[in-house]
Every structure is written in structure tokens, then in C-alpha cells.
């Protein structure tokens, strides 16, 4: 309720969350709300930690301060990543959002390492923790603030599909857990002289480091070059196949230059007997309409496929039967003959499960098994098979 009210007041009515200007507004909103709440929680917990002499509470306080700094970096990241393309960066500055997330992670890790040191010192040289009910209640209240902030960023992150905001939401939910442990240890200090404060401080610091290393993985993946989103792959494939005369799609490549800055290319199979201008018009239309619909830049390459030759149809049917029951092979494309007379080159590509290839059968052995089966019926064919590895469906 509160999240929707904040969005309604900020964006004023129905909006397109994929639009760049709306996306930036949502990013700024997340950053500003994060700064306000985290600075408030830092001041609150810092005062409580000093009054009660609790290193665990102080560790949690500085964790909130690093979150506030992260929110500032989020705003800067959205601002810089929205800069238009220029001579030095023809594909825009979208990846700055990922780089800003790495800076956030660095702050998280620094806080974690610092408080491991402080907490271990407290274990070695214990100091009494002063329990009081008012600080205890205020700490409980801080848990609610962090829970709402996690929910808020998750909603915003899903609406604009931002890994940065989703990571912030995960970090905030981790803070809910660590603060809950701090509150329990604070209450326990009322009943025991055991230096639980130092141990809990160490636990909180380790939780901060764990969250930081997870964030590193999430932010490095798009910079290194991760596999495209399966929903996007499905939308592109089904979208292209919906156009007249296009019978198959393969060799899809997606380049991510930052949120909302995606370039994609693919090969579309079309009958070879279709007039060139007709299919060119269809391809142009598909590129334009799907680029606008999916908010990316799409380039389609035409692959003419011979569908009238009886020999091609017969041999393709035979090869289909050979590969149909092989669990490694997902599909076949670019099936064609090159050459004349008795000696012909039979060329085609197969898409294989990259996660099981070489574990079950090597690429060489897989190709050879198919070639041997074909040449049993057609010994004069020279088979040239290309293997395309698919990384989309990772085993559970």
C-alpha cells in the first residue's frame, strides 16, 4: 500500500516503466528513500550502541551507513548511465549502472572486514553491555523499516527490471535478519555475562561479507557477458516466427550494453523460392516492429532454405530420425547441399546441450556418430556438421 502510494505520488498516474525517463525517476526515488531511511537508522543505532556499549549494535549501525552511501552511488549510477551515446561510447553508458553496483559492494566488504576485527577484539577483551527497554524497542522498530525498504526496492526493481535495485532489496532483507540477531543478543545480555555481543558482532560481519560476495557475482556477470534472459530469447524467437514465410530461427546473439540498451542478431530461415523483395520487406518489418516492442536493436540475417528439392527433403527426413532421440541434440538448422554430381557436401548445424556435452559424449564423437549413420545410406556424401552450444537451460 505505502509503496504504491509513493510511486503514485512520484510518477503521477499510469506510466511505462520501460521508458528510460521513467526508469531514471524510479532509480532516483529508490536512492533518495534509501538515503533517508538508512541515515536515520545509522543515527539511531549509533546512539544506542554508544549508550549500551554494544559492538554488535555499532556494527549494524555502520552497515546502515554503508547502505546510505550505496543509495548515493545508486543515484549517481542512474544519472551517469542515462547519458546519451557519444563518439567514445557509441552504445551509450548503460554499463555504468553495473560499475556503480561494484562500488557499492566494495563499501559493503570494507564494513564487514572492519567489524570482524572489532568483534574479535570484543571477544578477547569483553566489555559489559547495558540493557535498556527503550533502545530494545527502537531496535525492533528498525527491523520494520528495513523490511519495508526491502519490499520497496524489490517492487521497484521488478517494475524496471533493475539488477541494482533487486540487489539492494536482497541486501536490505539480509539486514532484517542480522538486526534480528543483534536484537536477540541485546536481550540475552540482560541475563548473562557471557560475551555474546562480540560473537554476534562477528556473525553480523560475516553476514555482511556473504551478502557482499553474492553482490559481486550479480554485478560482474553482466559486465563479463552473461547468457541472455530466457524470456527475452523466447519473445524474440516466437516474435520472428510469427511473420509470414519464416520457418525457423537460430544463431541468436544478444549483447547487453546496460539496462534498456540491448542489441540482438539472429538468422531466420526462409524458403529459397520466395521473391527477394518480398522476404526483404518481411525481414525489415520484423526488425522494426520487434525492436520497438522489445525495446532493443534487432538485426535479422536471411538464410534461404531449399524446400522444393526432393533429395533435400528426403535426406533431411532421414537425418531428423537419426538425431531425434539423442538427448544432447535440441534442434537442427541450415540444412543444405553444396556441389554437383555424385560428390556432394551435406552441411547442417545442430544445437546441443552445452551442460552435458563432453560429460556424456565428446563433440567429435557426437559428430562422427551422425556422419557414420548418414553414410550408411549415402556413402558419397561428405558431411560437414557444425555444433552450436546452448547454455540457456542449466540443469537444476
Short mmCIF file of C-alpha atoms in Angstrom, two decimals:
data_model
loop_
_atom_site.label_atom_id
_atom_site.label_comp_id
_atom_site.label_asym_id
_atom_site.label_seq_id
_atom_site.Cartn_x
_atom_site.Cartn_y
_atom_site.Cartn_z
CA UNK A 1 0.00 0.00 0.00
CA UNK A 2 2.65 2.52 1.09
CA UNK A 3 4.93 1.55 -1.82
CA UNK A 4 2.17 2.06 -4.38
CA UNK A 5 1.23 5.38 -2.78
CA UNK A 6 4.86 6.62 -3.00
CA UNK A 7 5.07 5.54 -6.66
CA UNK A 8 1.75 7.18 -7.49
CA UNK A 9 2.79 10.46 -5.91
CA UNK A 10 6.21 10.42 -7.59
CA UNK A 11 5.24 9.31 -11.09
CA UNK A 12 1.72 10.78 -11.17
CA UNK A 13 -0.54 8.28 -12.97
CA UNK A 14 -0.13 5.39 -15.39
CA UNK A 15 3.43 5.11 -16.71
CA UNK A 16 5.55 2.92 -18.92
CA UNK A 17 8.22 1.53 -16.59
CA UNK A 18 10.42 0.52 -19.54
CA UNK A 19 10.72 4.12 -20.75
CA UNK A 20 14.24 5.49 -19.98
CA UNK A 21 12.97 8.67 -18.29
CA UNK A 22 10.62 6.70 -16.01
CA UNK A 23 13.37 4.20 -15.25
CA UNK A 24 15.67 7.00 -14.10
CA UNK A 25 12.96 8.54 -11.90
CA UNK A 26 12.39 5.19 -10.20
CA UNK A 27 16.15 4.81 -9.64
CA UNK A 28 16.37 8.28 -8.09
CA UNK A 29 13.34 7.53 -5.90
CA UNK A 30 14.92 4.33 -4.61
CA UNK A 31 18.17 6.15 -3.84
CA UNK A 32 16.53 9.06 -2.01
CA UNK A 33 14.30 6.82 0.12
CA UNK A 34 17.29 4.60 0.88
CA UNK A 35 19.43 7.56 1.98
CA UNK A 36 16.72 8.91 4.29
CA UNK A 37 15.91 5.60 6.00
CA UNK A 38 19.50 4.36 6.31
CA UNK A 39 20.87 7.66 7.70
CA UNK A 40 18.02 7.68 10.21
CA UNK A 41 18.77 4.08 11.25
CA UNK A 42 22.51 4.79 11.44
CA UNK A 43 21.99 7.71 13.83
CA UNK A 44 19.50 5.70 15.91
CA UNK A 45 21.69 2.59 16.21
CA UNK A 46 24.91 4.55 16.67
CA UNK A 47 23.46 6.37 19.68
CA UNK A 48 22.05 3.13 21.10
CA UNK A 49 25.37 1.33 20.53
CA UNK A 50 27.34 4.03 22.37
CA UNK A 51 24.88 4.21 25.27
CA UNK A 52 24.75 0.42 25.67
CA UNK A 53 28.43 -0.26 24.79
CA UNK A 54 27.41 -2.87 22.19
CA UNK A 55 29.82 -3.59 19.33
CA UNK A 56 27.12 -5.66 17.59
CA UNK A 57 24.75 -2.69 17.50
CA UNK A 58 27.55 -0.38 16.32
CA UNK A 59 28.42 -2.86 13.55
CA UNK A 60 24.79 -2.87 12.48
CA UNK A 61 24.76 0.95 12.59
CA UNK A 62 27.75 1.29 10.26
CA UNK A 63 26.21 -1.33 7.99
CA UNK A 64 23.28 1.08 7.62
CA UNK A 65 25.69 3.93 6.94
CA UNK A 66 27.29 1.93 4.12
CA UNK A 67 23.77 1.29 2.79
CA UNK A 68 23.17 5.05 2.75
CA UNK A 69 26.40 5.51 0.78
CA UNK A 70 25.20 2.76 -1.55
CA UNK A 71 21.99 4.71 -2.16
CA UNK A 72 24.02 7.77 -3.11
CA UNK A 73 26.04 5.67 -5.56
CA UNK A 74 22.78 4.25 -6.94
CA UNK A 75 21.58 7.76 -7.78
CA UNK A 76 24.92 8.67 -9.36
CA UNK A 77 24.91 5.39 -11.30
CA UNK A 78 21.44 6.00 -12.74
CA UNK A 79 22.39 9.60 -13.61
CA UNK A 80 25.60 8.67 -15.44
CA UNK A 81 24.16 5.58 -17.15
CA UNK A 82 21.37 7.70 -18.67
CA UNK A 83 23.88 9.85 -20.60
CA UNK A 84 23.32 9.57 -24.36
CA UNK A 85 25.75 7.83 -26.70
CA UNK A 86 28.78 9.79 -27.85
CA UNK A 87 31.85 9.35 -30.06
CA UNK A 88 33.79 7.38 -27.44
CA UNK A 89 30.78 5.30 -26.33
CA UNK A 90 28.56 4.70 -29.39
CA UNK A 91 26.36 2.24 -27.47
CA UNK A 92 25.68 4.56 -24.55
CA UNK A 93 26.77 4.49 -20.92
CA UNK A 94 24.33 1.90 -19.54
CA UNK A 95 27.00 -0.33 -18.02
CA UNK A 96 27.91 2.42 -15.55
CA UNK A 97 24.93 1.14 -13.53
CA UNK A 98 26.77 -2.17 -13.10
CA UNK A 99 30.02 -0.40 -12.21
CA UNK A 100 28.23 1.67 -9.55
CA UNK A 101 26.96 -1.59 -8.07
CA UNK A 102 30.57 -2.80 -7.78
CA UNK A 103 31.44 0.35 -5.82
CA UNK A 104 28.52 -0.40 -3.51
CA UNK A 105 29.84 -3.93 -2.98
CA UNK A 106 33.28 -2.58 -2.11
CA UNK A 107 31.77 -0.45 0.68
CA UNK A 108 29.84 -3.44 1.99
CA UNK A 109 33.01 -5.57 2.12
CA UNK A 110 35.04 -2.84 3.88
CA UNK A 111 32.39 -2.58 6.61
CA UNK A 112 32.31 -6.37 7.01
CA UNK A 113 36.09 -6.77 7.37
CA UNK A 114 36.35 -3.84 9.78
CA UNK A 115 33.75 -5.22 12.16
CA UNK A 116 35.18 -8.73 12.14
CA UNK A 117 38.31 -7.16 13.60
CA UNK A 118 36.34 -5.11 16.14
CA UNK A 119 34.14 -8.04 17.18
CA UNK A 120 37.07 -10.41 17.69
CA UNK A 121 38.69 -7.75 19.89
CA UNK A 122 35.48 -7.63 21.97
CA UNK A 123 35.58 -11.43 22.37
CA UNK A 124 39.21 -11.30 23.54
CA UNK A 125 38.56 -8.31 25.85
CA UNK A 126 34.86 -8.49 26.85
CA UNK A 127 33.03 -5.35 27.98
CA UNK A 128 29.63 -5.32 29.70
CA UNK A 129 26.56 -4.40 27.61
CA UNK A 130 23.99 -2.15 29.29
CA UNK A 131 20.45 -3.33 28.52
CA UNK A 132 17.52 -0.87 28.45
CA UNK A 133 13.97 -1.32 27.23
CA UNK A 134 13.70 1.87 25.15
CA UNK A 135 16.73 1.04 22.94
CA UNK A 136 15.39 -2.50 22.65
CA UNK A 137 12.01 -1.26 21.33
CA UNK A 138 13.74 1.17 18.94
CA UNK A 139 15.82 -1.68 17.52
CA UNK A 140 12.63 -3.68 16.93
CA UNK A 141 11.23 -0.66 15.08
CA UNK A 142 14.35 -0.51 12.89
CA UNK A 143 13.66 -4.07 11.72
CA UNK A 144 10.29 -2.95 10.34
CA UNK A 145 11.93 -0.04 8.47
CA UNK A 146 14.43 -2.40 6.83
CA UNK A 147 11.74 -4.92 5.92
CA UNK A 148 9.71 -2.20 4.21
CA UNK A 149 12.81 -0.88 2.41
CA UNK A 150 13.50 -4.38 1.06
CA UNK A 151 9.91 -4.72 -0.15
CA UNK A 152 10.04 -1.21 -1.67
CA UNK A 153 13.23 -1.88 -3.66
CA UNK A 154 12.03 -5.31 -4.80
CA UNK A 155 8.81 -3.81 -6.20
CA UNK A 156 10.76 -1.04 -7.95
CA UNK A 157 13.42 -3.44 -9.21
CA UNK A 158 10.79 -5.74 -10.73
CA UNK A 159 8.95 -2.85 -12.36
CA UNK A 160 12.03 -1.51 -14.17
CA UNK A 161 13.97 -4.81 -14.28
CA UNK A 162 16.98 -3.38 -12.45
CA UNK A 163 19.56 -5.80 -11.03
CA UNK A 164 20.94 -2.95 -8.94
CA UNK A 165 17.62 -2.37 -7.14
CA UNK A 166 16.96 -6.10 -6.78
CA UNK A 167 20.39 -6.48 -5.18
CA UNK A 168 19.59 -3.59 -2.84
CA UNK A 169 16.35 -5.34 -1.87
CA UNK A 170 18.24 -8.56 -1.10
CA UNK A 171 20.80 -6.64 0.94
CA UNK A 172 18.04 -4.95 2.95
CA UNK A 173 16.36 -8.28 3.69
CA UNK A 174 19.73 -9.58 4.87
CA UNK A 175 19.86 -6.58 7.21
CA UNK A 176 16.47 -7.60 8.62
CA UNK A 177 17.99 -10.95 9.56
CA UNK A 178 21.21 -9.55 11.03
CA UNK A 179 19.40 -6.84 13.04
CA UNK A 180 17.04 -9.51 14.40
CA UNK A 181 20.07 -11.46 15.64
CA UNK A 182 21.51 -8.27 17.19
CA UNK A 183 18.21 -7.63 19.00
CA UNK A 184 18.17 -11.19 20.37
CA UNK A 185 21.75 -10.87 21.60
CA UNK A 186 20.97 -7.48 23.15
CA UNK A 187 18.08 -9.04 25.07
CA UNK A 188 20.25 -12.01 26.08
CA UNK A 189 22.87 -9.64 27.57
CA UNK A 190 20.33 -8.85 30.27
CA UNK A 191 20.54 -12.41 31.58
CA UNK A 192 24.18 -13.47 31.04
CA UNK A 193 27.75 -12.21 31.43
CA UNK A 194 28.95 -14.34 28.53
CA UNK A 195 30.48 -12.06 25.80
CA UNK A 196 27.66 -12.84 23.36
CA UNK A 197 27.94 -9.30 21.95
CA UNK A 198 31.33 -9.99 20.37
CA UNK A 199 30.22 -13.31 18.89
CA UNK A 200 27.06 -11.79 17.43
CA UNK A 201 29.10 -8.87 16.08
CA UNK A 202 31.33 -11.40 14.29
CA UNK A 203 28.26 -13.18 12.92
CA UNK A 204 26.81 -9.89 11.64
CA UNK A 205 30.12 -9.00 9.98
CA UNK A 206 30.30 -12.43 8.30
CA UNK A 207 26.70 -12.00 7.08
CA UNK A 208 27.68 -8.62 5.61
CA UNK A 209 30.65 -10.22 3.81
CA UNK A 210 28.48 -13.05 2.48
CA UNK A 211 25.99 -10.55 1.07
CA UNK A 212 28.88 -8.59 -0.44
CA UNK A 213 30.37 -11.59 -2.26
CA UNK A 214 26.93 -12.50 -3.63
CA UNK A 215 26.52 -8.95 -4.92
CA UNK A 216 29.93 -9.15 -6.61
CA UNK A 217 28.75 -12.17 -8.59
CA UNK A 218 25.49 -10.50 -9.59
CA UNK A 219 27.19 -7.30 -10.76
CA UNK A 220 30.16 -8.91 -12.53
CA UNK A 221 28.04 -11.31 -14.63
CA UNK A 222 26.56 -8.66 -16.97
CA UNK A 223 29.96 -6.95 -17.28
CA UNK A 224 31.71 -10.20 -18.21
CA UNK A 225 28.89 -11.23 -20.54
CA UNK A 226 26.16 -13.49 -19.16
CA UNK A 227 23.67 -15.66 -21.04
CA UNK A 228 20.61 -13.74 -22.29
CA UNK A 229 17.38 -13.83 -20.31
CA UNK A 230 15.28 -16.86 -21.32
CA UNK A 231 12.11 -14.77 -21.51
CA UNK A 232 13.80 -12.42 -23.98
CA UNK A 233 15.06 -15.36 -26.06
CA UNK A 234 11.54 -16.82 -26.17
CA UNK A 235 10.00 -13.45 -27.07
CA UNK A 236 12.49 -12.91 -29.92
CA UNK A 237 12.14 -16.45 -31.27
CA UNK A 238 8.35 -16.56 -31.15
CA UNK A 239 8.12 -12.98 -32.41
CA UNK A 240 10.19 -13.66 -35.54
CA UNK A 241 8.46 -16.96 -36.27
CA UNK A 242 5.10 -15.17 -36.24
CA UNK A 243 5.92 -13.43 -39.55
CA UNK A 244 4.93 -14.95 -42.90
CA UNK A 245 7.33 -17.36 -44.65
CA UNK A 246 9.82 -17.53 -41.72
CA UNK A 247 10.12 -21.23 -40.87
CA UNK A 248 13.00 -21.31 -38.37
CA UNK A 249 15.25 -19.20 -36.17
CA UNK A 250 18.81 -19.89 -34.99
CA UNK A 251 22.18 -18.33 -34.08
CA UNK A 252 20.61 -15.78 -31.74
CA UNK A 253 23.22 -13.45 -30.20
CA UNK A 254 22.36 -10.85 -27.55
CA UNK A 255 24.72 -8.04 -26.48
CA UNK A 256 23.85 -6.19 -23.28
CA UNK A 257 25.22 -2.64 -23.09
CA UNK A 258 23.25 -1.83 -19.94
CA UNK A 259 19.57 -1.84 -18.94
CA UNK A 260 17.44 -0.83 -21.90
CA UNK A 261 20.44 -0.94 -24.27
CA UNK A 262 20.33 -4.39 -25.85
CA UNK A 263 21.43 -5.39 -29.35
CA UNK A 264 20.35 -8.73 -30.82
CA UNK A 265 21.01 -10.57 -34.07
CA UNK A 266 19.65 -13.86 -35.40
CA UNK A 267 19.28 -15.95 -38.53
CA UNK A 268 15.81 -16.51 -39.97
CA UNK A 269 15.17 -19.45 -42.29
CA UNK A 270 13.04 -18.67 -45.34
CA UNK A 271 12.09 -20.71 -48.42
CA UNK A 272 14.58 -20.15 -51.23
CA UNK A 273 11.81 -19.76 -53.84
CA UNK A 274 10.26 -16.63 -52.23
CA UNK A 275 10.89 -13.41 -54.25
CA UNK A 276 13.82 -11.49 -52.77
CA UNK A 277 11.93 -8.19 -52.40
CA UNK A 278 9.02 -9.92 -50.67
CA UNK A 279 11.14 -11.56 -47.99
CA UNK A 280 13.29 -8.43 -47.62
CA UNK A 281 10.17 -6.42 -46.80
CA UNK A 282 9.08 -9.05 -44.25
CA UNK A 283 12.50 -9.03 -42.57
CA UNK A 284 12.57 -5.23 -42.44
CA UNK A 285 9.12 -5.17 -40.86
CA UNK A 286 10.09 -7.79 -38.28
CA UNK A 287 13.25 -5.89 -37.34
CA UNK A 288 11.41 -2.60 -36.93
CA UNK A 289 8.35 -3.89 -35.06
CA UNK A 290 10.18 -6.25 -32.69
CA UNK A 291 12.86 -3.65 -31.94
CA UNK A 292 10.16 -1.23 -30.87
CA UNK A 293 8.11 -3.82 -28.97
CA UNK A 294 11.03 -5.36 -27.04
CA UNK A 295 13.00 -2.09 -26.67
CA UNK A 296 16.19 -3.31 -28.31
CA UNK A 297 18.02 -3.12 -31.65
CA UNK A 298 17.36 -6.26 -33.71
CA UNK A 299 19.23 -7.34 -36.85
CA UNK A 300 17.95 -10.35 -38.82
CA UNK A 301 20.02 -12.31 -41.34
CA UNK A 302 18.16 -14.27 -44.04
CA UNK A 303 19.01 -17.95 -44.53
CA UNK A 304 17.38 -19.27 -47.76
CA UNK A 305 16.41 -22.93 -47.34
CA UNK A 306 15.67 -25.21 -50.30
CA UNK A 307 12.26 -26.76 -49.64
CA UNK A 308 11.35 -27.92 -53.14
CA UNK A 309 14.18 -30.38 -53.79
CA UNK A 310 13.02 -33.95 -53.26
CA UNK A 311 16.56 -35.05 -52.41
CA UNK A 312 16.95 -32.38 -49.72
CA UNK A 313 13.54 -33.22 -48.22
CA UNK A 314 14.28 -36.96 -48.23
CA UNK A 315 17.73 -36.67 -46.65
CA UNK A 316 16.57 -34.13 -44.09
CA UNK A 317 13.84 -36.51 -43.00
CA UNK A 318 16.43 -39.27 -42.61
CA UNK A 319 18.73 -37.06 -40.54
CA UNK A 320 15.77 -35.96 -38.39
CA UNK A 321 15.20 -39.62 -37.49
CA UNK A 322 18.90 -40.08 -36.66
CA UNK A 323 19.10 -37.16 -34.21
CA UNK A 324 15.52 -37.18 -32.88
CA UNK A 325 16.14 -39.43 -29.88
CA UNK A 326 19.57 -38.07 -28.94
CA UNK A 327 19.04 -36.16 -25.64
CA UNK A 328 22.08 -33.96 -26.31
CA UNK A 329 20.64 -32.51 -29.54
CA UNK A 330 17.99 -29.79 -29.21
CA UNK A 331 17.48 -28.78 -32.85
CA UNK A 332 18.94 -28.70 -36.37
CA UNK A 333 19.19 -25.83 -38.85
CA UNK A 334 20.89 -24.58 -42.05
CA UNK A 335 20.39 -27.94 -43.78
CA UNK A 336 21.76 -27.70 -47.35
CA UNK A 337 23.76 -29.31 -50.14
CA UNK A 338 26.80 -27.76 -51.81
CA UNK A 339 28.25 -29.20 -55.01
CA UNK A 340 27.07 -31.10 -58.08
CA UNK A 341 27.14 -34.67 -59.36
CA UNK A 342 27.94 -37.68 -57.24
CA UNK A 343 30.24 -35.90 -54.79
CA UNK A 344 28.23 -33.53 -52.62
CA UNK A 345 28.84 -31.75 -49.35
CA UNK A 346 25.95 -32.08 -46.90
CA UNK A 347 26.10 -29.20 -44.39
CA UNK A 348 23.96 -28.51 -41.34
CA UNK A 349 24.21 -27.20 -37.78
CA UNK A 350 22.96 -28.88 -34.62
CA UNK A 351 22.19 -27.15 -31.33
CA UNK A 352 23.38 -29.21 -28.36
CA UNK A 353 23.01 -29.04 -24.58
CA UNK A 354 26.30 -27.39 -23.53
CA UNK A 355 25.99 -28.56 -19.92
CA UNK A 356 26.04 -32.28 -20.83
CA UNK A 357 28.21 -32.30 -23.94
CA UNK A 358 31.61 -33.88 -23.18
CA UNK A 359 30.19 -35.37 -19.96
CA UNK A 360 28.12 -37.84 -21.98
CA UNK A 361 29.88 -37.70 -25.36
CA UNK A 362 32.60 -35.55 -26.89
CA UNK A 363 31.74 -33.13 -29.70
CA UNK A 364 33.94 -35.11 -32.09
CA UNK A 365 32.29 -38.43 -31.22
CA UNK A 366 28.82 -36.92 -31.46
CA UNK A 367 29.50 -35.59 -34.97
CA UNK A 368 31.15 -38.83 -36.06
CA UNK A 369 28.21 -40.94 -34.87
CA UNK A 370 25.83 -38.83 -37.00
CA UNK A 371 28.17 -38.91 -40.03
CA UNK A 372 28.51 -42.70 -39.80
CA UNK A 373 24.72 -43.12 -39.69
CA UNK A 374 24.23 -40.86 -42.74
CA UNK A 375 26.97 -42.52 -44.76
CA UNK A 376 25.47 -45.95 -44.23
CA UNK A 377 22.72 -44.83 -46.62
CA UNK A 378 24.70 -42.24 -48.61
CA UNK A 379 28.41 -43.18 -48.68
CA UNK A 380 29.22 -40.49 -51.27
CA UNK A 381 28.05 -37.62 -49.06
CA UNK A 382 30.76 -35.55 -47.38
CA UNK A 383 29.08 -34.43 -44.16
CA UNK A 384 30.11 -31.15 -42.56
CA UNK A 385 28.40 -30.63 -39.20
CA UNK A 386 28.71 -27.51 -37.04
CA UNK A 387 27.88 -27.75 -33.33
CA UNK A 388 26.19 -24.77 -31.66
CA UNK A 389 26.31 -24.97 -27.87
CA UNK A 390 23.23 -23.85 -25.94
CA UNK A 391 23.74 -22.54 -22.38
CA UNK A 392 20.17 -21.43 -21.67
CA UNK A 393 18.78 -24.42 -19.81
CA UNK A 394 21.12 -25.01 -16.89
CA UNK A 395 20.43 -28.26 -15.04
CA UNK A 396 18.89 -27.92 -11.59
#
